[in-house]
C-alpha positions as semicolon CSV with decimal commas, in nm:
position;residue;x (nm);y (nm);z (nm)
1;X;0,000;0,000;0,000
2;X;0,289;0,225;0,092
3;X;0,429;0,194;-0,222
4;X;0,093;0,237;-0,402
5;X;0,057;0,541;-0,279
6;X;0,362;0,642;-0,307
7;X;0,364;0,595;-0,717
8;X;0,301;0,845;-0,963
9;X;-0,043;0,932;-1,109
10;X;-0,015;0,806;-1,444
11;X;-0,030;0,464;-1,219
12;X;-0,395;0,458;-1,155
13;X;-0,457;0,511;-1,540
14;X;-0,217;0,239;-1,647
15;X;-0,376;0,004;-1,469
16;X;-0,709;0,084;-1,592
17;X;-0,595;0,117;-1,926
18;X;-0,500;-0,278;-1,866
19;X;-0,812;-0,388;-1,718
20;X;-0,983;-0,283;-2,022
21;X;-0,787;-0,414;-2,234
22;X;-0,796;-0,734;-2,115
23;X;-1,156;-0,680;-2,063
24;X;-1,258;-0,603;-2,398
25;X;-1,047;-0,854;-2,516
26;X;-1,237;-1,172;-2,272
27;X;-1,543;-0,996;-2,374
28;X;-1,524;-1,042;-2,737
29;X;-1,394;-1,439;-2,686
30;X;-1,704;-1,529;-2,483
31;X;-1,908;-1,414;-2,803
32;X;-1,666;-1,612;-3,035
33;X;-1,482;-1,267;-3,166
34;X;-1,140;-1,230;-3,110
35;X;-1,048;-0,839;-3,154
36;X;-0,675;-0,695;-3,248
37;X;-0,491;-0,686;-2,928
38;X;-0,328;-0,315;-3,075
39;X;-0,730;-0,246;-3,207
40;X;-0,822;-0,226;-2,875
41;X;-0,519;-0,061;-2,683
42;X;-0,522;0,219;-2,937
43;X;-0,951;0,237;-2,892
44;X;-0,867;0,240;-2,495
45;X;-0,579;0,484;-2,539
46;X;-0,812;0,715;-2,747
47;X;-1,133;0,697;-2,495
48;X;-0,874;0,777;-2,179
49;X;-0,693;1,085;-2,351
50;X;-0,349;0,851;-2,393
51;X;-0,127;0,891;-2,649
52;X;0,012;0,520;-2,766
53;X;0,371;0,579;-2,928
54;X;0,496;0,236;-3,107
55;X;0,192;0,086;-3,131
56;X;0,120;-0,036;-3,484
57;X;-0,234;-0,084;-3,601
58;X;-0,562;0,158;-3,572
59;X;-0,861;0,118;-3,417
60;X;-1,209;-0,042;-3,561
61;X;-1,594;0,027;-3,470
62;X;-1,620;-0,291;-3,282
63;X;-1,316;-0,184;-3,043
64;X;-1,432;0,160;-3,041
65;X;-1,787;0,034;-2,921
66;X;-1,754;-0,245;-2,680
67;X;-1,459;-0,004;-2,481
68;X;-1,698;0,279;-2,526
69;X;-1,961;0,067;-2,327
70;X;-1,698;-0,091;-2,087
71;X;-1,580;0,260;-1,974
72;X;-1,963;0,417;-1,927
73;X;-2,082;0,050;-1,742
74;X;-1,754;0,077;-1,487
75;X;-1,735;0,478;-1,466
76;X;-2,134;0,469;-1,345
77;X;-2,189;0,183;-1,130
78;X;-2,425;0,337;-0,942
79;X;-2,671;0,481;-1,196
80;X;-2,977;0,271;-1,250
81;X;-3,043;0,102;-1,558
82;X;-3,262;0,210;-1,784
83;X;-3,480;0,003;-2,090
84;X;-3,281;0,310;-2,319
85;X;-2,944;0,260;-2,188
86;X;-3,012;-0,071;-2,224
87;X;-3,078;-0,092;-2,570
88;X;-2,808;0,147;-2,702
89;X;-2,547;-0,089;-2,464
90;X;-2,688;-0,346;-2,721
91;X;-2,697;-0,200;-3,043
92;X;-2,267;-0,105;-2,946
93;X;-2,214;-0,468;-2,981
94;X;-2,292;-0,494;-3,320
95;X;-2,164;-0,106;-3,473
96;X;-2,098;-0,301;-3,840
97;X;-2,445;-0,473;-3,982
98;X;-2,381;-0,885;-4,001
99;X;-2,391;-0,965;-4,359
100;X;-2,476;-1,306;-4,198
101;X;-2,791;-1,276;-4,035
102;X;-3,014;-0,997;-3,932
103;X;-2,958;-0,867;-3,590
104;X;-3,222;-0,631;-3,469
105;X;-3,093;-0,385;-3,277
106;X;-3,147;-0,060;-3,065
107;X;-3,479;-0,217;-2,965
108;X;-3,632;-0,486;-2,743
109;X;-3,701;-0,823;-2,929
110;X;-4,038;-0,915;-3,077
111;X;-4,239;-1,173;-3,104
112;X;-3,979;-1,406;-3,303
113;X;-3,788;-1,701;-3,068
114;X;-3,421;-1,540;-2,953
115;X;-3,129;-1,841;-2,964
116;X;-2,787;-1,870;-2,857
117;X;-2,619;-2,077;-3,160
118;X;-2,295;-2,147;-3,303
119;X;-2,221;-2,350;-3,605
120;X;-2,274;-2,283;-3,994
121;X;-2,605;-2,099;-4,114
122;X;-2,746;-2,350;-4,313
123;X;-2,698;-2,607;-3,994
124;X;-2,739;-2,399;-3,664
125;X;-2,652;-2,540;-3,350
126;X;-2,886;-2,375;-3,062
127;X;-2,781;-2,405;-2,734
128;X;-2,995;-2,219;-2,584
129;X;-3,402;-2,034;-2,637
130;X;-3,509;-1,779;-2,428
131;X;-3,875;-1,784;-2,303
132;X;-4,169;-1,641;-2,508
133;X;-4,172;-1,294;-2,485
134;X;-4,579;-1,320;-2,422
135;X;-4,577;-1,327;-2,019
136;X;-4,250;-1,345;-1,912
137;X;-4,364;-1,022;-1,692
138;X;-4,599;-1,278;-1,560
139;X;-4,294;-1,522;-1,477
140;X;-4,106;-1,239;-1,322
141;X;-4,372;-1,130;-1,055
142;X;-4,529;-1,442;-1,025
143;X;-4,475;-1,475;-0,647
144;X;-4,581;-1,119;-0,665
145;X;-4,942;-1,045;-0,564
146;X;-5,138;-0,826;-0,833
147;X;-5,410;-0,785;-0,986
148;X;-5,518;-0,876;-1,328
149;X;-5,511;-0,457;-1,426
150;X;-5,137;-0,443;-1,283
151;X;-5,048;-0,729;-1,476
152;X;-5,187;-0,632;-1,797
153;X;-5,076;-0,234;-1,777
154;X;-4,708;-0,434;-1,689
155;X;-4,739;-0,660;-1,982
156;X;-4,826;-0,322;-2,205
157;X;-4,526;-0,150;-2,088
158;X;-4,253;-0,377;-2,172
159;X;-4,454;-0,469;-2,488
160;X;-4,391;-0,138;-2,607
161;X;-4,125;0,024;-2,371
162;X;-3,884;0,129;-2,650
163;X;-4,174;0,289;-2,848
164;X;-4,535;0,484;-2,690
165;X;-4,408;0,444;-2,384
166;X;-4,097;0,534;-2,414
167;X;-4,112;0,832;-2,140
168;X;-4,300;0,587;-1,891
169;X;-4,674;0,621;-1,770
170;X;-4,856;0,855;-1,563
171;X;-5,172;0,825;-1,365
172;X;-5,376;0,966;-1,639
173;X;-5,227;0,664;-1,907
174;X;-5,262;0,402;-1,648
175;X;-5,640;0,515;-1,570
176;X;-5,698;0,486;-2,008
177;X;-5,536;0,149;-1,977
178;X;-5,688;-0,039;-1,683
179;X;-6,020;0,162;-1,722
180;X;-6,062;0,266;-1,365
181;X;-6,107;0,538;-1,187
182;X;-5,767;0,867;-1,087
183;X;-5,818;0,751;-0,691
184;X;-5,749;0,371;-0,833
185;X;-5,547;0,424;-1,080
186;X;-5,288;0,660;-0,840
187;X;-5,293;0,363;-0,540
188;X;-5,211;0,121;-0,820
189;X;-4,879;0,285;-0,931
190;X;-4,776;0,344;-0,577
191;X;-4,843;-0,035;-0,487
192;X;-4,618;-0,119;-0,832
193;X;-4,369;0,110;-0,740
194;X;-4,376;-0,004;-0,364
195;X;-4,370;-0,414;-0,490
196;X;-4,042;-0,308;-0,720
197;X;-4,201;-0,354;-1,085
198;X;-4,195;-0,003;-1,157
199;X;-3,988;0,298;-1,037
200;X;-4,044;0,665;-1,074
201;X;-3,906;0,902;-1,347
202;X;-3,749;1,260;-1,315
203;X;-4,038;1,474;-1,202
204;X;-4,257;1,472;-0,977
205;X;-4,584;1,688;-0,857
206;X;-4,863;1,625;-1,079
207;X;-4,648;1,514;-1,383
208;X;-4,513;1,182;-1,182
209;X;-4,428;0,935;-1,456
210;X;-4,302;0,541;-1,412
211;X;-4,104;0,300;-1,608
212;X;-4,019;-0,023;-1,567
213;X;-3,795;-0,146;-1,270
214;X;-3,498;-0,322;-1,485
C-alpha cells in the first residue's frame, strides 16, 4: 500500500488502461470474436486521452464500441439502468451490420424465438431459447401479488417500452389502460412502485411518470 501510494499518477490510469484491455479482449472471446490486441489498446488509449507511441495498427468500430460501453458501465456503477441505456449498450455490440444474419438492434425483441447458436447458417446449433416474450412479466412477478389490471398495464409496458411508452406512464395513461377510476389508478402505481415492478421518473408533482424497474 505504501508503495501504491507512493507511485506516480499516471499509475492509476495504467492500470485501468490494462483492465480494459484485457476486458474487452475476454469480452469479445465469450461471443466467439477475437479483436486486435493493438485495435483495442489504441480504442482504450483514445477513450482515456493517452497517447500510444509504437503501437502499430488503428482502431475499428467494434473496439471503439464495446470499450466505449466498458468505460460508461464501470465509470457509473451506481446509476440505474434504464430500458434506453439498455438498448443502445446493445446495439454497441454490433456497430458493423452482419452480412450473416439480421440482428435487430437498438430495440427490445419481438415476437420471433431469440437463440444462442454457433455453427454454420445453413446447420445452426442452438444451445440455448429464451422464453416467449408473451408473459415473461408474468414469470417475473409471479410470487408477486397483483391484480389482473397491474399485470396487464405491466405486460403493455414492456410490450412497447422502446416505443409509446418510451417516457413511462402517468396516472392519467394508467387510468386509459386499466379503465378505472384517478383515486385507483394513483394507489395502483404506488403499490407497483412499492412491490419493485416499476420505479419513478425525473419529475414529480402532478407530472409523476413510471417505467419499468430493470
Amino acid at each position: 500500500m505504501g508503495r501504491t501510494e507512493a507511485a506516480p499518477a499516471q499509475t492509476d490510469v495504467a492500470v485501468e488502461m490494462d483492465a480494459l484491455i484485457q476486458n474487452a479482449i475476454r469480452t469479445s472471446e465469450i461471443e466467439g470474436e477475437h479483436l486486435d490486441a493493438g485495435a483495442v489498446r489504441l480504442s482504450v488509449a483514445r477513450q482515456l486521452g493517452l497517447e500510444q507511441t509504437g503501437v502499430t495498427g488503428r482502431p475499428t468500430p467494434e473496439s471503439d464500441s464495446l470499450v466505449a460501453l466498458l468505460l460508461e458501465a464501470t465509470h457509473q456503477p451506481e446509476q440505474l439502468l434504464s430500458c434506453e441505456q439498455l438498448c443502445r449498450w446493445q446495439a454497441q455490440l454490433f456497430p458493423v451490420p452482419s452480412i450473416l444474419s439480421q440482428i435487430v438492434i437498438d430495440e427490445l425483441r419481438g415476437e420471433h424465438p431469440m437463440h444462442v447458436i454457433s455453427g454454420r447458417m445453413d446447420q445452426p446449433i442452438v444451445h440455448f431459447e429464451a422464453p416467449p416474450r408473451q408473459g415473461l412479466e408474468q414469470q417475473r412477478h409471479a410470487t408477486t401479488p397483483l391484480s389482473e389490471r397491474q399485470i396487464k398495464v405491466l405486460n403493455r409496458l414492456l410490450d412497447n417500452a422502446g416505443e409509446e411508452f418510451k417516457a413511462g406512464i402517468n396516472a392519467r395513461t394508467y387510468q386509459a389502460l386499466a379503465k378505472v377510476s384517478k383515486a385507483t389508478s394513483t394507489r395502483d402505481l404506488a403499490d407497483l412502485v412499492e412491490k419493485g415492478c416499476l420505479q419513478s421518473l425525473p419529475g414529480g408533482g402532478r407530472s409523476s411518470r413510471y417505467g419499468l424497474a430493470l
